[in-house]
Short mmCIF file of C-alpha atoms and ligand atoms in Angstrom, two decimals:
data_model
loop_
_atom_site.label_atom_id
_atom_site.label_comp_id
_atom_site.label_asym_id
_atom_site.label_seq_id
_atom_site.Cartn_x
_atom_site.Cartn_y
_atom_site.Cartn_z
CA UNK A 1 -18.52 -7.99 -70.27
CA UNK A 2 -19.34 -11.51 -70.45
CA UNK A 3 -20.66 -12.71 -67.29
CA UNK A 4 -19.66 -15.86 -65.47
CA UNK A 5 -22.45 -19.12 -66.15
CA UNK A 6 -22.32 -18.90 -62.33
CA UNK A 7 -23.48 -15.09 -61.58
CA UNK A 8 -25.60 -15.57 -63.91
CA UNK A 9 -27.75 -18.52 -62.24
CA UNK A 10 -26.80 -16.26 -59.06
CA UNK A 11 -29.12 -13.25 -60.73
CA UNK A 12 -31.26 -15.26 -62.26
CA UNK A 13 -32.60 -17.32 -58.92
CA UNK A 14 -32.54 -14.05 -57.10
CA UNK A 15 -35.51 -13.17 -59.02
CA UNK A 16 -37.78 -15.93 -57.08
CA UNK A 17 -40.75 -14.76 -59.05
CA UNK A 18 -39.73 -14.23 -62.30
CA UNK A 19 -38.59 -17.87 -62.36
CA UNK A 20 -42.09 -19.05 -61.05
CA UNK A 21 -43.22 -17.07 -63.48
CA UNK A 22 -41.41 -18.39 -66.30
CA UNK A 23 -41.90 -21.99 -65.26
CA UNK A 24 -45.38 -21.51 -64.83
CA UNK A 25 -45.49 -20.16 -68.34
CA UNK A 26 -43.38 -23.17 -69.54
CA UNK A 27 -45.46 -25.65 -67.91
CA UNK A 28 -48.74 -23.56 -69.61
CA UNK A 29 -47.04 -24.42 -72.98
CA UNK A 30 -45.98 -27.26 -71.74
CA UNK A 31 -49.24 -28.73 -70.48
CA UNK A 32 -48.33 -29.21 -66.71
CA UNK A 33 -48.09 -25.50 -65.33
CA UNK A 34 -48.14 -27.21 -61.83
CA UNK A 35 -45.32 -29.47 -61.84
CA UNK A 36 -43.16 -26.88 -63.38
CA UNK A 37 -44.08 -24.37 -60.39
CA UNK A 38 -43.05 -26.77 -58.09
CA UNK A 39 -39.78 -27.96 -59.66
CA UNK A 40 -38.99 -23.66 -59.98
CA UNK A 41 -40.11 -23.95 -55.88
CA UNK A 42 -38.06 -26.44 -55.59
CA UNK A 43 -34.92 -25.14 -56.78
CA UNK A 44 -35.26 -21.99 -55.44
CA UNK A 45 -36.10 -23.66 -51.92
CA UNK A 46 -33.07 -25.50 -52.63
CA UNK A 47 -30.39 -22.85 -53.87
CA UNK A 48 -31.34 -20.47 -51.03
CA UNK A 49 -29.97 -24.13 -48.53
CA UNK A 50 -27.00 -23.79 -50.83
CA UNK A 51 -26.44 -20.51 -50.09
CA UNK A 52 -27.37 -20.44 -46.48
CA UNK A 53 -24.80 -23.25 -45.76
CA UNK A 54 -22.12 -21.83 -47.83
CA UNK A 55 -22.36 -18.57 -45.17
CA UNK A 56 -22.55 -20.91 -42.41
CA UNK A 57 -19.45 -22.37 -43.09
CA UNK A 58 -17.70 -19.06 -43.78
CA UNK A 59 -18.61 -17.83 -40.51
CA UNK A 60 -18.00 -20.48 -39.09
CA UNK A 61 -14.68 -21.21 -40.47
CA UNK A 62 -13.90 -17.42 -39.67
CA UNK A 63 -13.67 -16.52 -43.17
CA UNK A 64 -13.50 -13.38 -44.41
CA UNK A 65 -17.23 -12.22 -46.18
CA UNK A 66 -16.75 -10.73 -49.70
CA UNK A 67 -18.75 -8.06 -50.80
CA UNK A 68 -21.62 -10.02 -52.48
CA UNK A 69 -23.20 -7.78 -55.81
CA UNK A 70 -26.90 -7.15 -56.71
CA UNK A 71 -29.85 -6.32 -54.49
CA UNK A 72 -31.46 -9.14 -52.92
CA UNK A 73 -31.45 -10.25 -49.84
CA UNK A 74 -28.57 -12.00 -49.30
CA UNK A 75 -26.72 -9.24 -51.16
CA UNK A 76 -27.66 -7.24 -47.86
CA UNK A 77 -26.93 -9.92 -45.52
CA UNK A 78 -23.59 -10.05 -46.85
CA UNK A 79 -22.51 -6.83 -46.74
CA UNK A 80 -23.84 -6.49 -43.00
CA UNK A 81 -21.65 -9.74 -42.42
CA UNK A 82 -18.81 -7.84 -44.19
CA UNK A 83 -18.80 -4.45 -42.36
CA UNK A 84 -19.02 -6.52 -38.69
CA UNK A 85 -16.03 -8.25 -39.77
CA UNK A 86 -13.71 -5.87 -40.35
CA UNK A 87 -14.88 -3.38 -37.97
CA UNK A 88 -14.10 -6.21 -35.25
CA UNK A 89 -10.57 -6.79 -36.96
CA UNK A 90 -10.35 -2.78 -37.16
CA UNK A 91 -10.94 -2.87 -32.95
CA UNK A 92 -9.12 -7.09 -32.37
CA UNK A 93 -5.81 -5.22 -34.52
CA UNK A 94 -6.55 -1.82 -32.18
CA UNK A 95 -6.76 -3.89 -28.96
CA UNK A 96 -3.31 -5.77 -29.80
CA UNK A 97 -1.45 -2.96 -30.69
CA UNK A 98 -2.36 -1.14 -27.35
CA UNK A 99 -1.22 -4.36 -25.71
CA UNK A 100 2.10 -4.06 -27.47
CA UNK A 101 2.14 -0.38 -25.78
CA UNK A 102 1.54 -1.27 -22.15
CA UNK A 103 3.99 -4.16 -22.76
CA UNK A 104 6.67 -1.80 -24.26
CA UNK A 105 6.52 0.74 -21.46
CA UNK A 106 6.07 -1.82 -18.51
CA UNK A 107 8.99 -3.69 -20.48
CA UNK A 108 11.24 -0.43 -20.21
CA UNK A 109 10.02 0.63 -16.33
CA UNK A 110 13.36 1.12 -14.25
CA UNK A 111 11.97 -0.97 -11.21
CA UNK A 112 11.15 -4.47 -11.65
CA UNK A 113 7.69 -5.51 -12.84
CA UNK A 114 6.81 -9.50 -12.18
CA UNK A 115 3.32 -10.61 -13.03
CA UNK A 116 1.90 -13.73 -10.13
CA UNK A 117 -0.22 -16.05 -10.86
CA UNK A 118 -2.30 -15.60 -7.43
CA UNK A 119 -2.77 -18.85 -6.49
CA UNK A 120 0.57 -21.00 -7.81
CA UNK A 121 2.02 -17.86 -7.07
CA UNK A 122 3.87 -18.78 -10.59
CA UNK A 123 5.94 -16.48 -12.98
CA UNK A 124 3.82 -15.32 -16.08
CA UNK A 125 6.08 -12.73 -16.98
CA UNK A 126 8.39 -9.65 -15.98
CA UNK A 127 10.37 -7.28 -17.45
CA UNK A 128 13.52 -6.67 -18.45
CA UNK A 129 14.66 -4.69 -15.15
CA UNK A 130 13.72 -7.86 -13.42
CA UNK A 131 15.91 -9.70 -14.94
CA UNK A 132 18.93 -7.55 -13.30
CA UNK A 133 17.54 -6.43 -10.02
CA UNK A 134 15.94 -10.14 -9.15
CA UNK A 135 17.97 -11.87 -11.59
CA UNK A 136 14.87 -13.80 -14.13
CA UNK A 137 15.76 -15.63 -17.23
CA UNK A 138 13.72 -15.74 -19.70
CA UNK A 139 11.97 -18.12 -20.70
CA UNK A 140 13.15 -20.64 -18.00
CA UNK A 141 11.78 -18.68 -15.24
CA UNK A 142 8.31 -18.28 -17.13
CA UNK A 143 6.02 -20.72 -14.49
CA UNK A 144 9.10 -20.74 -12.19
CA UNK A 145 7.85 -20.92 -8.34
CA UNK A 146 8.89 -17.24 -7.85
CA UNK A 147 9.44 -17.97 -3.69
CA UNK A 148 11.81 -20.76 -4.59
CA UNK A 149 13.82 -18.77 -7.45
CA UNK A 150 14.55 -15.89 -5.08
CA UNK A 151 15.15 -18.51 -2.24
CA UNK A 152 17.47 -17.04 -0.30
CA UNK A 153 15.17 -14.12 0.10
CA UNK A 154 11.98 -14.55 2.91
CA UNK A 155 9.95 -14.15 0.06
CA UNK A 156 7.65 -16.94 0.54
CA UNK A 157 6.79 -15.78 4.16
CA UNK A 158 6.36 -12.53 3.08
CA UNK A 159 4.16 -13.12 0.33
CA UNK A 160 1.83 -15.48 2.76
CA UNK A 161 1.29 -12.57 5.08
CA UNK A 162 1.39 -9.93 2.31
CA UNK A 163 -2.02 -9.26 1.72
CA UNK A 164 -2.51 -5.46 1.57
CA UNK A 165 -1.11 -3.38 -0.68
CA UNK A 166 0.76 -1.51 1.73
CA UNK A 167 2.74 -4.43 2.66
CA UNK A 168 7.03 -3.66 1.83
CA UNK A 169 9.87 -5.79 2.23
CA UNK A 170 12.65 -4.18 2.42
CA UNK A 171 16.06 -6.94 0.88
CA UNK A 172 19.13 -7.16 -0.77
CA UNK A 173 19.11 -7.90 -4.51
CA UNK A 174 19.94 -11.72 -5.02
CA UNK A 175 21.92 -10.64 -7.86
CA UNK A 176 24.08 -8.00 -6.21
CA UNK A 177 23.78 -7.57 -2.39
CA UNK A 178 25.25 -4.43 -2.55
CA UNK A 179 21.79 -3.31 -4.15
CA UNK A 180 18.75 -3.03 -1.64
CA UNK A 181 15.50 -3.75 -2.72
CA UNK A 182 11.91 -2.90 -1.81
CA UNK A 183 9.77 -5.08 -2.28
CA UNK A 184 6.09 -4.51 -3.23
CA UNK A 185 2.55 -6.81 -3.74
CA UNK A 186 -0.10 -5.40 -5.47
CA UNK A 187 -3.06 -7.88 -5.91
CA UNK A 188 -4.67 -6.68 -8.66
CA UNK A 189 -7.06 -8.89 -9.72
CA UNK A 190 -8.57 -12.22 -8.65
CA UNK A 191 -5.90 -14.40 -10.86
CA UNK A 192 -2.87 -11.89 -10.61
CA UNK A 193 -0.37 -10.27 -8.17
CA UNK A 194 2.10 -7.91 -9.57
CA UNK A 195 5.24 -8.07 -7.43
CA UNK A 196 7.23 -4.34 -8.18
CA UNK A 197 11.47 -4.46 -7.06
CA UNK A 198 11.93 -0.50 -6.70
CA UNK A 199 16.18 -0.38 -6.09
CA UNK A 200 16.33 1.72 -2.93
CA UNK A 201 20.16 1.78 -2.63
CA UNK A 202 20.65 5.58 -3.37
CA UNK A 203 17.76 6.59 -1.25
CA UNK A 204 18.53 4.07 1.58
CA UNK A 205 22.52 5.44 1.35
CA UNK A 206 21.38 9.06 1.77
CA UNK A 207 18.73 7.90 4.60
CA UNK A 208 22.21 6.35 6.32
CA UNK A 209 24.15 9.98 6.00
CA UNK A 210 20.92 11.59 7.03
CA UNK A 211 20.93 10.06 10.09
CA UNK A 212 24.80 9.84 11.00
CA UNK A 213 24.91 13.97 10.26
CA UNK A 214 21.68 13.86 13.10
CA UNK A 215 23.42 11.69 15.63
CA UNK A 216 27.21 13.26 15.17
CA UNK A 217 25.57 17.08 15.46
CA UNK A 218 23.52 16.25 18.31
CA UNK A 219 26.75 14.40 20.17
CA UNK A 220 28.49 17.23 19.57
CA UNK A 221 26.72 19.49 20.93
CA UNK A 222 25.90 17.31 23.84
CA UNK A 223 29.18 19.03 25.66
CA UNK A 224 28.76 22.58 25.35
CA UNK A 225 25.30 22.08 26.59
CA UNK A 226 26.71 20.56 29.77
CA UNK A 227 29.06 22.53 30.14
CA UNK A 228 26.78 26.17 29.33
CA UNK A 229 24.06 24.19 31.96
CA UNK A 230 26.56 23.47 34.45
CA UNK A 231 27.37 27.11 35.01
CA UNK A 232 23.88 28.60 34.56
CA UNK A 233 23.37 26.65 37.40
CA UNK A 234 26.00 28.09 39.40
CA UNK A 235 24.42 31.34 39.14
CA UNK A 236 21.99 32.21 41.40
CA UNK A 237 19.46 34.26 40.45
CA UNK A 238 18.68 35.48 44.19
CA UNK A 239 21.81 36.87 44.17
CA UNK A 240 21.57 39.04 41.47
CA UNK A 241 18.10 40.02 41.17
CA UNK A 242 18.34 42.36 38.08
CA UNK A 243 19.07 39.36 36.08
CA UNK A 244 16.87 37.17 37.64
CA UNK A 245 14.79 37.58 34.45
CA UNK A 246 17.89 36.99 32.80
CA UNK A 247 19.06 33.69 34.06
CA UNK A 248 15.91 32.12 34.96
CA UNK A 249 15.69 31.99 30.68
CA UNK A 250 18.07 31.08 30.22
CA UNK A 251 18.36 27.97 32.15
CA UNK A 252 14.50 27.54 30.44
CA UNK A 253 16.15 27.37 26.97
CA UNK A 254 18.90 25.97 27.72
CA UNK A 255 17.01 22.91 29.50
CA UNK A 256 15.10 23.13 26.33
CA UNK A 257 18.06 22.63 24.30
CA UNK A 258 19.64 20.08 26.19
CA UNK A 259 16.22 17.83 25.90
CA UNK A 260 15.95 18.64 22.44
CA UNK A 261 19.57 16.98 21.43
CA UNK A 262 18.96 14.38 24.32
CA UNK A 263 15.51 13.44 22.27
CA UNK A 264 17.53 13.29 18.54
CA UNK A 265 19.92 11.12 20.05
CA UNK A 266 17.10 8.65 20.94
CA UNK A 267 15.55 8.73 17.82
CA UNK A 268 18.85 7.98 16.19
CA UNK A 269 19.22 5.32 18.61
CA UNK A 270 16.19 4.51 17.83
CA UNK A 271 16.75 4.26 14.24
CA UNK A 272 19.91 3.02 13.68
CA UNK A 273 18.29 -0.34 15.57
CA UNK A 274 16.74 -3.36 13.53
CA UNK A 275 15.62 -5.40 16.73
CA UNK A 276 15.53 -5.02 21.16
CA UNK A 277 16.68 -7.95 23.85
CA UNK A 278 13.23 -8.60 24.81
CA UNK A 279 12.97 -8.80 28.59
CA UNK A 280 10.17 -9.16 30.37
CA UNK A 281 8.34 -5.36 31.61
CA UNK A 282 6.72 -6.01 34.71
CA UNK A 283 3.75 -3.99 34.37
CA UNK A 284 2.73 -3.39 37.42
CA UNK A 285 5.14 -1.25 38.38
CA UNK A 286 5.70 0.74 34.94
CA UNK A 287 1.87 1.73 35.74
CA UNK A 288 2.71 2.48 39.10
CA UNK A 289 5.58 4.75 37.88
CA UNK A 290 3.37 6.44 35.03
CA UNK A 291 1.04 7.24 38.18
CA UNK A 292 3.59 9.02 39.91
CA UNK A 293 5.30 10.71 36.64
CA UNK A 294 1.66 11.90 35.68
CA UNK A 295 1.16 13.13 39.51
CA UNK A 296 4.25 15.00 39.40
CA UNK A 297 4.29 16.63 36.67
CA UNK A 298 1.21 17.88 36.74
CA UNK A 299 1.82 19.31 40.18
CA UNK A 300 -1.53 17.77 41.19
CA UNK A 301 -3.59 20.17 38.68
CA UNK A 302 -5.39 16.66 36.86
CA UNK A 303 -7.78 13.64 38.35
CA UNK A 304 -4.44 11.13 37.24
CA UNK A 305 -6.47 7.05 37.01
CA UNK A 306 -4.50 3.58 36.60
CA UNK A 307 -6.50 0.59 35.28
CA UNK A 308 -4.42 -2.52 34.83
CA UNK A 309 -7.04 -4.75 33.33
CA UNK A 310 -4.58 -7.12 31.10
CA UNK A 311 -3.32 -9.26 34.10
CA UNK A 312 -0.08 -10.10 31.81
CA UNK A 313 3.29 -8.28 31.25
CA UNK A 314 4.77 -7.56 27.79
CA UNK A 315 7.91 -8.67 26.30
CA UNK A 316 9.82 -5.69 25.25
CA UNK A 317 12.76 -2.72 26.23
CA UNK A 318 11.24 -2.03 29.65
CA UNK A 319 13.75 1.36 28.74
CA UNK A 320 12.32 1.88 25.54
CA UNK A 321 8.54 1.14 26.22
CA UNK A 322 9.03 3.24 29.72
CA UNK A 323 10.45 5.99 27.52
CA UNK A 324 6.97 5.43 24.98
CA UNK A 325 4.45 5.60 27.77
CA UNK A 326 5.82 7.97 29.46
CA UNK A 327 6.20 10.52 26.43
CA UNK A 328 2.62 10.29 26.50
CA UNK A 329 1.51 10.51 29.71
CA UNK A 330 3.99 13.65 29.91
CA UNK A 331 1.71 14.47 26.57
CA UNK A 332 -1.50 14.42 28.18
CA UNK A 333 -0.51 16.22 31.65
CA UNK A 334 0.88 19.47 28.99
CA UNK A 335 -1.99 19.36 26.87
CA UNK A 336 -4.33 19.45 29.36
CA UNK A 337 -5.85 22.11 31.13
CA UNK A 338 -5.97 22.04 34.65
CA UNK A 339 -8.49 20.37 36.34
CA UNK A 340 -8.75 17.57 33.56
CA UNK A 341 -9.08 13.81 33.87
CA UNK A 342 -6.06 11.61 32.72
CA UNK A 343 -7.10 8.10 32.54
CA UNK A 344 -3.89 5.19 31.77
CA UNK A 345 -5.82 2.08 30.86
CA UNK A 346 -3.92 -1.27 30.61
CA UNK A 347 -5.95 -4.03 28.82
CA UNK A 348 -6.56 -7.04 26.11
CA UNK A 349 -8.80 -7.14 23.62
CA UNK A 350 -11.02 -10.02 21.84
CA UNK A 351 -7.59 -10.70 19.69
CA UNK A 352 -5.08 -11.40 22.96
CA UNK A 353 -3.76 -8.05 21.27
CA UNK A 354 -2.38 -5.63 24.60
CA UNK A 355 -3.15 -2.05 24.87
CA UNK A 356 -2.48 0.48 26.61
CA UNK A 357 -3.87 3.29 26.86
CA UNK A 358 -3.33 7.12 28.08
CA UNK A 359 -6.72 9.16 27.66
CA UNK A 360 -6.92 13.05 28.30
CA UNK A 361 -9.93 15.54 29.08
CA UNK A 362 -7.95 17.89 27.01
CA UNK A 363 -7.64 20.47 24.24
CA UNK A 364 -7.70 18.11 21.79
CA UNK A 365 -6.31 17.16 17.94
CA UNK A 366 -8.67 18.20 15.01
CA UNK A 367 -8.78 14.98 12.34
CA UNK A 368 -6.91 16.38 10.15
CA UNK A 369 -4.17 16.62 11.78
CA UNK A 370 -3.77 13.08 13.40
CA UNK A 371 -1.98 11.28 9.87
CA UNK A 372 1.24 13.51 10.78
CA UNK A 373 1.47 13.94 14.46
CA UNK A 374 4.69 10.89 14.40
CA UNK A 375 6.38 13.33 11.77
CA UNK A 376 9.51 15.12 13.65
CA UNK A 377 8.85 18.15 14.96
CA UNK A 378 5.50 18.39 13.55
CA UNK A 379 3.05 19.87 16.47
CA UNK A 380 -0.30 20.96 15.98
CA UNK A 381 0.21 24.85 17.90
CA UNK A 382 3.64 25.38 17.94
CA UNK A 383 3.16 28.03 20.56
CA UNK A 384 1.27 25.23 23.29
CA UNK A 385 4.04 23.30 22.58
CA UNK A 386 6.63 24.98 22.77
CA UNK A 387 4.85 27.76 26.23
CA UNK A 388 4.54 23.72 27.85
CA UNK A 389 8.37 22.61 27.28
CA UNK A 390 7.61 19.96 24.14
CA UNK A 391 10.79 19.81 21.54
CA UNK A 392 7.89 17.78 18.68
CA UNK A 393 9.88 14.76 18.75
CA UNK A 394 8.00 12.45 21.74
CA UNK A 395 6.00 10.93 19.04
CA UNK A 396 8.12 10.41 16.90
CA UNK A 397 10.15 8.47 19.79
CA UNK A 398 6.68 6.63 20.48
CA UNK A 399 6.54 4.90 16.77
CA UNK A 400 9.77 4.20 16.89
CA UNK A 401 10.01 1.86 19.59
CA UNK A 402 6.60 0.65 18.99
CA UNK A 403 8.26 -0.58 15.47
CA UNK A 404 11.25 -2.08 17.48
CA UNK A 405 8.05 -4.18 19.33
CA UNK A 406 5.82 -4.87 16.17
CA UNK A 407 3.42 -2.56 18.27
CA UNK A 408 1.15 0.66 16.04
CA UNK A 409 -0.08 3.27 17.66
CA UNK A 410 -3.77 4.78 17.16
CA UNK A 411 -5.30 7.72 18.00
CA UNK A 412 -8.54 9.16 18.45
CA UNK A 413 -9.40 12.62 19.50
CA UNK A 414 -11.99 15.35 19.62
CA UNK A 415 -11.70 19.20 19.95
CA UNK A 416 -12.70 20.28 22.89
CA UNK A 417 -13.52 16.68 24.17
CA UNK A 418 -9.75 14.99 24.62
CA UNK A 419 -7.51 12.53 23.38
CA UNK A 420 -7.19 8.40 23.40
CA UNK A 421 -3.41 7.45 22.24
CA UNK A 422 -3.42 3.38 22.22
CA UNK A 423 -0.15 1.75 21.99
CA UNK A 424 -1.36 -1.81 20.52
CA UNK A 425 0.55 -5.01 20.87
CA UNK A 426 0.91 -8.26 19.15
CA UNK A 427 -1.19 -11.12 21.10
CA UNK A 428 3.33 -12.92 20.99
CA UNK A 429 4.33 -9.60 22.80
CA UNK A 430 1.86 -11.11 25.82
CA UNK A 431 3.65 -13.15 28.72
CA UNK A 432 1.53 -14.12 32.00
CA UNK A 433 2.18 -12.20 35.10
CA UNK A 434 4.59 -13.69 36.97
CA UNK A 435 2.43 -13.34 40.73
CA UNK A 436 -0.44 -14.40 38.55
CA UNK A 437 1.39 -18.04 37.16
CA UNK A 438 2.58 -18.44 40.95
CA UNK A 439 -0.76 -18.06 42.05
CA UNK A 440 -2.22 -20.61 39.54
P1 LIG B 501 5.39 17.80 21.65
O1 LIG B 501 6.79 17.72 22.05
O2 LIG B 501 5.57 19.12 20.95
O3 LIG B 501 4.32 17.63 22.39
P2 LIG B 501 5.06 15.23 20.11
O4 LIG B 501 5.33 14.67 18.55
O5 LIG B 501 5.02 14.58 21.58
O6 LIG B 501 5.31 16.87 20.42
O7 LIG B 501 3.43 15.87 20.42
C1 LIG B 501 3.03 16.62 18.72
C2 LIG B 501 2.49 17.46 18.55
O8 LIG B 501 1.51 16.47 18.98
C3 LIG B 501 1.82 18.36 19.70
O9 LIG B 501 3.00 19.37 19.69
C4 LIG B 501 0.78 18.66 20.07
O10 LIG B 501 0.23 19.24 19.19
C5 LIG B 501 -0.28 17.22 19.61
N1 LIG B 501 -0.43 16.56 20.52
C6 LIG B 501 0.59 15.05 21.04
N2 LIG B 501 -0.50 14.87 22.29
C7 LIG B 501 -1.13 15.69 22.42
C8 LIG B 501 -1.73 15.32 23.25
N3 LIG B 501 -2.66 14.77 24.24
N4 LIG B 501 -3.14 16.16 23.38
C9 LIG B 501 -3.00 17.28 22.39
N5 LIG B 501 -2.30 17.65 21.77
C10 LIG B 501 -1.75 16.59 21.46
#
C-alpha cells in the first residue's frame, strides 16, 4: 500500500529525535553539523506550529476532528478532542429529542398552555388547545401582547395582580362564550410565566345542577317541616306527662331540621350571588347586637366582652354580615364550657384592614382540622356539634359571606386554650363612622 507524501512527511516529522539525528549526521558529513541541526529544529518547530494552527482553525470553525493515525502527542490530542466532540454531539442530540418530546407532550395537553415573557407579557409559545380555547393563531400571535389579544376578557388587570400561583380567573372563552374557562398564571422562572386555561364548562354545569338540587330539596322540605313543627308546638307536654319526653325530643329534632333547611337555603342563596348591594353597616349597633346574642345564648354562663377600637363602619350587606358574625359568636358560645370567656374585638391593622375577631377560651381545635373547617358538614367532633344544636354549615356560610365582601376568615386555635376566628376586610370596605365624621 503506497503512503501519501504528506502523510509520509507527517510520520517523519513526528519523530523529532530521528530528524535531529539525521540532520546532525548529514551536517557532519557536509562539515556543518550545527547549522544543519538548527535548520532541522526550526523545521520541526514550524511544523508543530502549523499543526497547532490547523487544529485551532478546525475547532473554532466547529469542524469535526477526525481520528488521527500514529502514536505521538498530536494523535492522542486528536483522539481526545474527537471523543469529546462525539460526546457533546450525542448529548446535544439527546437534549433536542427530549425538548421535542416535552413540546409534543405540552402540545397534546387538553388545556391551553401559553408561555409568556414576564416583563413584556408577550406570547412566546402556545399549544394547539390555546387555538380553540383562547383563539390564538400561529404564527401571527407569537410575540403578541396577550392582554390585547384576549381583549374583552379582564386579563390585563388580573395578570397585574395574579402574582401567586393560586390566583384563578373564571371567564367565558373568547372563541365561544358558552365555554367557561378557568385561567391560572404560574410564574415558573424569572423570565417566563405559564398561562394555563382549562375548560370547566362541564364542571360548572354539574355545580349548577348540585346547587339547584340542594336549593329545591330544601325548599320542598320547608313546608312539611313547618306543618310538623306547628302541630308539635300545639301539643303541650304538661298535658300529656307520659308523652312529655318524646314530645320534647320531637320538638328539638324538628327545630334542628328546620335550622338545617334554613342554613341550606342561605348557602344556596349566597352561592348564586356574584355581588352584594353595598350599604353602610353601623358597627357600633352590630357589636351591641352580637353582645346581646352571646349573652342570651350563653344564658350568663360566660363572661362576654366587646371592644370597638376600629372607629369605622363597614360597607356591605348588613343582613349577611350579621349572619356571619353571629355564626361565629354562636360557635364561641357553644364550644366554650361554663365559666369561660368570649371576647368580640373590632379593630384596624397597620394596613388599614378591618378585623372583627371572636375569641373564646373554649375547647379549641386541633391544627390538622383547621384547613377543612369551612367545608359543609365538616365537624371536629360530630357528637359535640349535634349536642350543641349545630348543623355543620355555620362556617361554610361565614366563608361565603366573607367572599362576597372580598374578605377572608383566619382561624387560630389551641386545644384546651380556645380559638380566635377573625374576619379580615380590605381597607376599601371601611368607611368613617357617621358620628365621628360629624364630630370632625
Ligand atoms: P357547627 O354547626 O357544627 O358548629 P360550623 O360550620 O359552625 O358547624 O363549625 C364547624 C366545626 O368547627 C364545628 O363542628 C366545631 O367542631 C368546630 N368549631 C367551630 N367553631 C368553634 C369554636 N369556637 N371552638 C371550637 N370548635 C369550633
